Structures are given as C-alpha cells and as structure tokens.
Coordinates of C-alpha atoms in Angstrom, one line a residue:
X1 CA 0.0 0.0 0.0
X2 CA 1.7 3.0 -0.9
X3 CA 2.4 5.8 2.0
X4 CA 0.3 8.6 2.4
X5 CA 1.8 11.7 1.9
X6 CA 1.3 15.3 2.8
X7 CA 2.6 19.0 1.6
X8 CA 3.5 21.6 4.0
X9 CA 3.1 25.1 2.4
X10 CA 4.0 28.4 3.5
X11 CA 2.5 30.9 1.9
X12 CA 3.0 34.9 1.3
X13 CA 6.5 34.9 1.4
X14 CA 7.6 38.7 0.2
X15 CA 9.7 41.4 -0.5
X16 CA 7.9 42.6 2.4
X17 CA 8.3 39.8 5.2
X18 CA 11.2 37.6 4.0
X19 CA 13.3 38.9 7.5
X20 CA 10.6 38.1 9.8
X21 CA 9.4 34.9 8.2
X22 CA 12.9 33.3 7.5
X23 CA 13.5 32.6 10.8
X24 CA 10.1 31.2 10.9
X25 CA 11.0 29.0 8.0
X26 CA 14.2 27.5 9.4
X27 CA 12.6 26.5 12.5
X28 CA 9.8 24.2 11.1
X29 CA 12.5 23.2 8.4
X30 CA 14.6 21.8 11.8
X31 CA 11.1 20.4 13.4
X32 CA 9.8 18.5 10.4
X33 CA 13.8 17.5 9.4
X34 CA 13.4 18.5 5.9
X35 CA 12.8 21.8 3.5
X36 CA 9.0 22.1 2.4
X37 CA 7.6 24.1 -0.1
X38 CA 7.6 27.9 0.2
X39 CA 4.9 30.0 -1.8
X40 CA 6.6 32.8 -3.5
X41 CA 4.8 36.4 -3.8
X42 CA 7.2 37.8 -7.0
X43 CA 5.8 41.6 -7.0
X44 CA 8.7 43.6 -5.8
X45 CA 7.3 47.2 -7.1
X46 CA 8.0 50.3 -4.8
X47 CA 9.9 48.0 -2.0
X48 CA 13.0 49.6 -0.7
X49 CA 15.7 47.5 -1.8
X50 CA 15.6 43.9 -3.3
X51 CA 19.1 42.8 -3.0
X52 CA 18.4 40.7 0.5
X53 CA 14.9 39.5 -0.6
X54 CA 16.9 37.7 -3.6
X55 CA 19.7 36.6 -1.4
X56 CA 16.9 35.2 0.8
X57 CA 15.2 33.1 -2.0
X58 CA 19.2 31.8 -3.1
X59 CA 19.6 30.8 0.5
X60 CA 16.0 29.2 0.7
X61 CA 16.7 27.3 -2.7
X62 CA 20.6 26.2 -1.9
X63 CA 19.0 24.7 1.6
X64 CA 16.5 22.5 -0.7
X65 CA 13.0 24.4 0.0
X66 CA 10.7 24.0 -3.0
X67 CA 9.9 27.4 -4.1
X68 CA 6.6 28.1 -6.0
X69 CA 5.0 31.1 -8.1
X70 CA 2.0 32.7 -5.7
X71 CA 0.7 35.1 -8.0
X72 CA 1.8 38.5 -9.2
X73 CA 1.0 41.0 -6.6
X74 CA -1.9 39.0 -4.4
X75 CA -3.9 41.9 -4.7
X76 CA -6.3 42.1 -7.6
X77 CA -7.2 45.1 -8.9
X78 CA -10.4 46.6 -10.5
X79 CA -10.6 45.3 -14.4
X80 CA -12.8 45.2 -16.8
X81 CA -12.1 41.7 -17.7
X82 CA -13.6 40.3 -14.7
X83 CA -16.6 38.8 -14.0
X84 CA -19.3 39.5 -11.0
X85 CA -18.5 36.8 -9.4
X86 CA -14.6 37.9 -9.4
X87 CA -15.6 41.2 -7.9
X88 CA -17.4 39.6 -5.0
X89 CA -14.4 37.1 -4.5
X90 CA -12.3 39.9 -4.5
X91 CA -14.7 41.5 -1.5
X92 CA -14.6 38.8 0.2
X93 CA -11.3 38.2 0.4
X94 CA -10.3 42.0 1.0
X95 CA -9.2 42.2 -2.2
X96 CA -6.8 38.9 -2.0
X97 CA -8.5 36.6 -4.6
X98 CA -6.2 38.2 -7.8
X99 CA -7.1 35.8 -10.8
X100 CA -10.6 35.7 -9.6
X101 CA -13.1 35.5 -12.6
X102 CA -10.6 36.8 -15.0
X103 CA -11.4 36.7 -18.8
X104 CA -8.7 34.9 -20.9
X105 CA -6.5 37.4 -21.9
X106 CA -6.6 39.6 -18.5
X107 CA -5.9 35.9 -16.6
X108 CA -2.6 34.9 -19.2
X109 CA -1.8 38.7 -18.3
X110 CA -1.5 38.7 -15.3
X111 CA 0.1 35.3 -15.1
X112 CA 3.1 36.6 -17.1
X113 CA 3.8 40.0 -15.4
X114 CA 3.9 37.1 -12.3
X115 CA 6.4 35.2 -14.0
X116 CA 7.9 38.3 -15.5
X117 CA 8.7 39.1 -12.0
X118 CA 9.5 35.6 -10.7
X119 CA 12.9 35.7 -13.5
X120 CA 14.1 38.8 -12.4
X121 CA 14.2 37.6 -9.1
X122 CA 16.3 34.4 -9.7
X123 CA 18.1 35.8 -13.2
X124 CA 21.1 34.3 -12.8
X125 CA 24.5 35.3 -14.5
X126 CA 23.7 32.6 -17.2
X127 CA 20.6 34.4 -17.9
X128 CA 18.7 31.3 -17.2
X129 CA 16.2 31.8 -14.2
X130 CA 15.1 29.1 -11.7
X131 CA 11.5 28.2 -12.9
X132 CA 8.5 28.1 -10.7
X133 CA 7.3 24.1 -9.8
X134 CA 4.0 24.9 -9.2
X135 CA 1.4 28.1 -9.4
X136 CA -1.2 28.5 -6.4
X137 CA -4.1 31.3 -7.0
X138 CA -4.2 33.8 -4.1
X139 CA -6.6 32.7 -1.9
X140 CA -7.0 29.9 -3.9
X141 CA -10.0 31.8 -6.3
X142 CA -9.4 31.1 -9.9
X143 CA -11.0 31.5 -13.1
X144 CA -11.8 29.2 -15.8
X145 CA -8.5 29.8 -18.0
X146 CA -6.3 29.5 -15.4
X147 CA -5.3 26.1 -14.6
X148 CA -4.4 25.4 -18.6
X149 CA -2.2 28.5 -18.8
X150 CA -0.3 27.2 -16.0
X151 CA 0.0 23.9 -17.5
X152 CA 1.2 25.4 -20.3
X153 CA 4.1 26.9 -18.8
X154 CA 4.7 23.6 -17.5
X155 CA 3.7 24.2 -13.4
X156 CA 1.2 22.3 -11.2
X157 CA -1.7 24.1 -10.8
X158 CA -3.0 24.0 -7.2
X159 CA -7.0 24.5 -6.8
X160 CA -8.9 24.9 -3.3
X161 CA -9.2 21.1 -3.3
X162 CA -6.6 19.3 -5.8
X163 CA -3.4 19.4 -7.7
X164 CA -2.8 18.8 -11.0
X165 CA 0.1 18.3 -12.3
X166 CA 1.5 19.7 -15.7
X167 CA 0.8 16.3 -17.3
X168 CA -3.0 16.4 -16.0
X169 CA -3.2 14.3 -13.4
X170 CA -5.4 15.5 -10.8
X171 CA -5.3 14.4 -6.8
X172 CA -7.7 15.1 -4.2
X173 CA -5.9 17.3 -2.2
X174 CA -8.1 18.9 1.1
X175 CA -6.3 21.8 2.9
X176 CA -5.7 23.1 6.3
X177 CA -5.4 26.8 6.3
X178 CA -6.2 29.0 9.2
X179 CA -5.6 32.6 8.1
X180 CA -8.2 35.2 7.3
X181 CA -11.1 32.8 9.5
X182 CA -12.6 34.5 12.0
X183 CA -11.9 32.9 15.3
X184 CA -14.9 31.0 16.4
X185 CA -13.7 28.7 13.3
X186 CA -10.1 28.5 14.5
X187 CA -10.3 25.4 16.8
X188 CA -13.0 23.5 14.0
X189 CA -10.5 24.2 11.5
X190 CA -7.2 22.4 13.1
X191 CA -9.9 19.7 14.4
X192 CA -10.1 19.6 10.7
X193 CA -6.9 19.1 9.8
X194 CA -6.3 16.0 13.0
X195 CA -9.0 14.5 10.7
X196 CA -7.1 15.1 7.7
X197 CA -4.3 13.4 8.4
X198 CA -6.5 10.1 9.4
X199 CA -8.3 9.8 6.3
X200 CA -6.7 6.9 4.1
X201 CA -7.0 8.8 0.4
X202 CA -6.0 12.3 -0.5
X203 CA -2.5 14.5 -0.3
X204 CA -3.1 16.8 2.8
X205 CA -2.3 20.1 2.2
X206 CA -1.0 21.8 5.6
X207 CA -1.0 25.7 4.3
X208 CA 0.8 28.4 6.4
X209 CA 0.6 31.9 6.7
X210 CA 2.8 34.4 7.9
X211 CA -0.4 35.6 10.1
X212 CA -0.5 32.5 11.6
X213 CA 2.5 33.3 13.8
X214 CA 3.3 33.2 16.6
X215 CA 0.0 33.0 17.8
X216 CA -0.6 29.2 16.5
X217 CA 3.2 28.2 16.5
X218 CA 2.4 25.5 19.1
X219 CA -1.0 24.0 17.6
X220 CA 0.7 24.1 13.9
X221 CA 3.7 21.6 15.5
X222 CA 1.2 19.5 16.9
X223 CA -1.0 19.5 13.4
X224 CA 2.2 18.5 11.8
X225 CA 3.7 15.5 14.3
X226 CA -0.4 14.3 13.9
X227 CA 0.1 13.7 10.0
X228 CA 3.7 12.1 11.1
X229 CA 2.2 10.6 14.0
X230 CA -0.6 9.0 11.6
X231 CA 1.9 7.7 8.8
X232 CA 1.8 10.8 6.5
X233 CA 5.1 11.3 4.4
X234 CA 6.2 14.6 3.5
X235 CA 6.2 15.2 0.0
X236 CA 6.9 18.4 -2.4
X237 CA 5.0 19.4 -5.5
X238 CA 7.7 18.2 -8.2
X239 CA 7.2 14.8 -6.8
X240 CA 3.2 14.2 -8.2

C-alpha cells in the first residue's frame, strides 16, 4: 500500500516579510527534518531595496525548500475583464483573490507579469532563471482559463481542493489553512486538519501563513507531528 503523503506550504513569502518569516521558516524546516515548499509572492514594485529579498530566495533554494510562483501581486485590482462573481471574491477576500473571474487574456496577463517578476528575481548570471514548480491562486479563487495556462508553462496548478500536475493528473488534495477565518472557526478548522491526516485517500495540504505566527506556532507543530504521528510522508510538489 503505498504511503500517504502530505505537503507543508507556506505561503506569502515577500519582499515585504522575507526577514521576519525566515526565521520562521528554518525553524519548522529543523522540526519536520526536511525543507517544504515555500509560496513565493514575486511583485517587488516600490519596495525599498531587493538585493536581501533575492539573497533570501538563493539561501531558501541552496538549503532544498521548494519554491513556487503565488501570483503576481496578491492583490487584484479593478478590471474590466472580470466577471461578478470575481468582484465579489475579491470583496470577500479583501481584495486577496487576484485571478478571480478573469477573462482569458486579463488571466494569461496577469500570469506573465507574475512570472515576469518571478525571472528577475532568480536571473542568474547565465541568464537562465530558476522556474517556478507549481502556481497557487491567491486565496485559492481562480477563473476558468487559469489552470491550462499554467500547464502550459509547465507548473502544477493547485486549486482549493486538488493538484494537477503539468501532465493532468489531478489528486484530491483537502487543505488546512487558518488565516483570514474568524476565530470561532479556528479550533473547528485544526480539528479539521487531525481529521485530515487520518483519512486513508487524498494528499493533505497543511497551508501556512505568515499571520499565523506566533500566535498558532504550538497547535501548527502538533498538526504536523499528527500527520507524522498517523503515517503521512512529506512530500513536495515536483514529486506528483
């Protein structure tokens, strides 16, 4: 019977955050005994200075953490190429859910100026950038051209509840994600997640935020020995 396996994501990591949130990073990368997958916001517009941000992603990526594209800005702006229902994601989600009911072209748009971004942050002297493994939707809110453009730039495309990988193969993939809930929904959520890591079928998604610390440091350790604890592998996105 083959293992089952489970990705730990962290999400959000910035221009903006990358010196609070590496320390984070290298202390569940010492808990868990292994690098996990890091979810890359590429927008570095009107930020200071970029120079540490990059030497931060080089460091990330020389210690063996998966890195993967998280949209352009993860903020989505007014357009005219987006649906009704895109608007009221985007209110929702205060104005997190970026490739929400894009039309085509504003969707493939937007997806290059994110991986526009993404190559000048690992250009390398070759001139050959790092490329992203995967591409995961702010928020998780999509639109219906999405998940084939990023196929076709030859990424897994992660959805609120699977992956698919550039080849098409889809896996039932539920998620544990606990920022931007209200708290009543906190404690049902990582019950949630202890359930997750029982169920026999499915690739558990355990999805951080920087949010989420330090306030649920202690509960997020325990989440993690639980999908240890019930036979859960670690896995990364270039391995489905």
């Amino acid at each position: 019977m083959a293992a089952k396996k489970f990705l730990l994501c962290f999400h959000d990591f910035s221009v903006w955050n990358y010196q609070t949130v590496m320390p984070i990073l290298e202390d569940l990368k010492e808990f868990v005994g292994a690098p996990f997958s890091v979810l890359v916001i590429p927008d570095t517009e009107n930020a200071p200075a970029t120079a540490g941000f990059k030497a931060a992603l080089a460091q990330l990526k020389d210690e063996g953490f998966e890195l993967a594209l998280h949209g352009f800005k993860h903020k989505a702006e007014f357009s005219q190429g987006r649906s009704y229902a895109g608007l009221a994601a985007m209110s929702m989600t205060n104005r997190e859910a970026e490739f929400a009911g894009l039309s085509e072209f504003e969707s493939s748009r937007l997806l290059q100026q994110g991986l526009a971004a993404w190559n000048n942050l690992f250009e390398t002297a070759s001139g050959t950038p790092t490329k992203p493994i995967a591409f995961v939707p702010p928020t998780w809110w999509s639109n219906k051209y999405l998940h084939l453009q990023v196929r076709g730039e030859g990424m897994l495309y992660e959805d609120r509840f699977s992956l698919t990988n550039k080849k098409g193969k889809r896996y039932a993939s539920p998620v544990a994600s606990f920022a931007g809930i209200p708290d009543f929904a906190v404690n049902p959520m990582f019950n949630l997640g202890e359930f997750f890591t029982k169920i026999p079928a499915g690739i558990l998604r355990i999805a951080l935020h920087p949010t989420d610390f330090p306030t649920h440091q202690a509960r997020i350790k325990h989440l993690i020995r639980a999908a240890l604890g019930n036979g859960r592998v670690l896995t990364r996105y270039e391995n489905l």
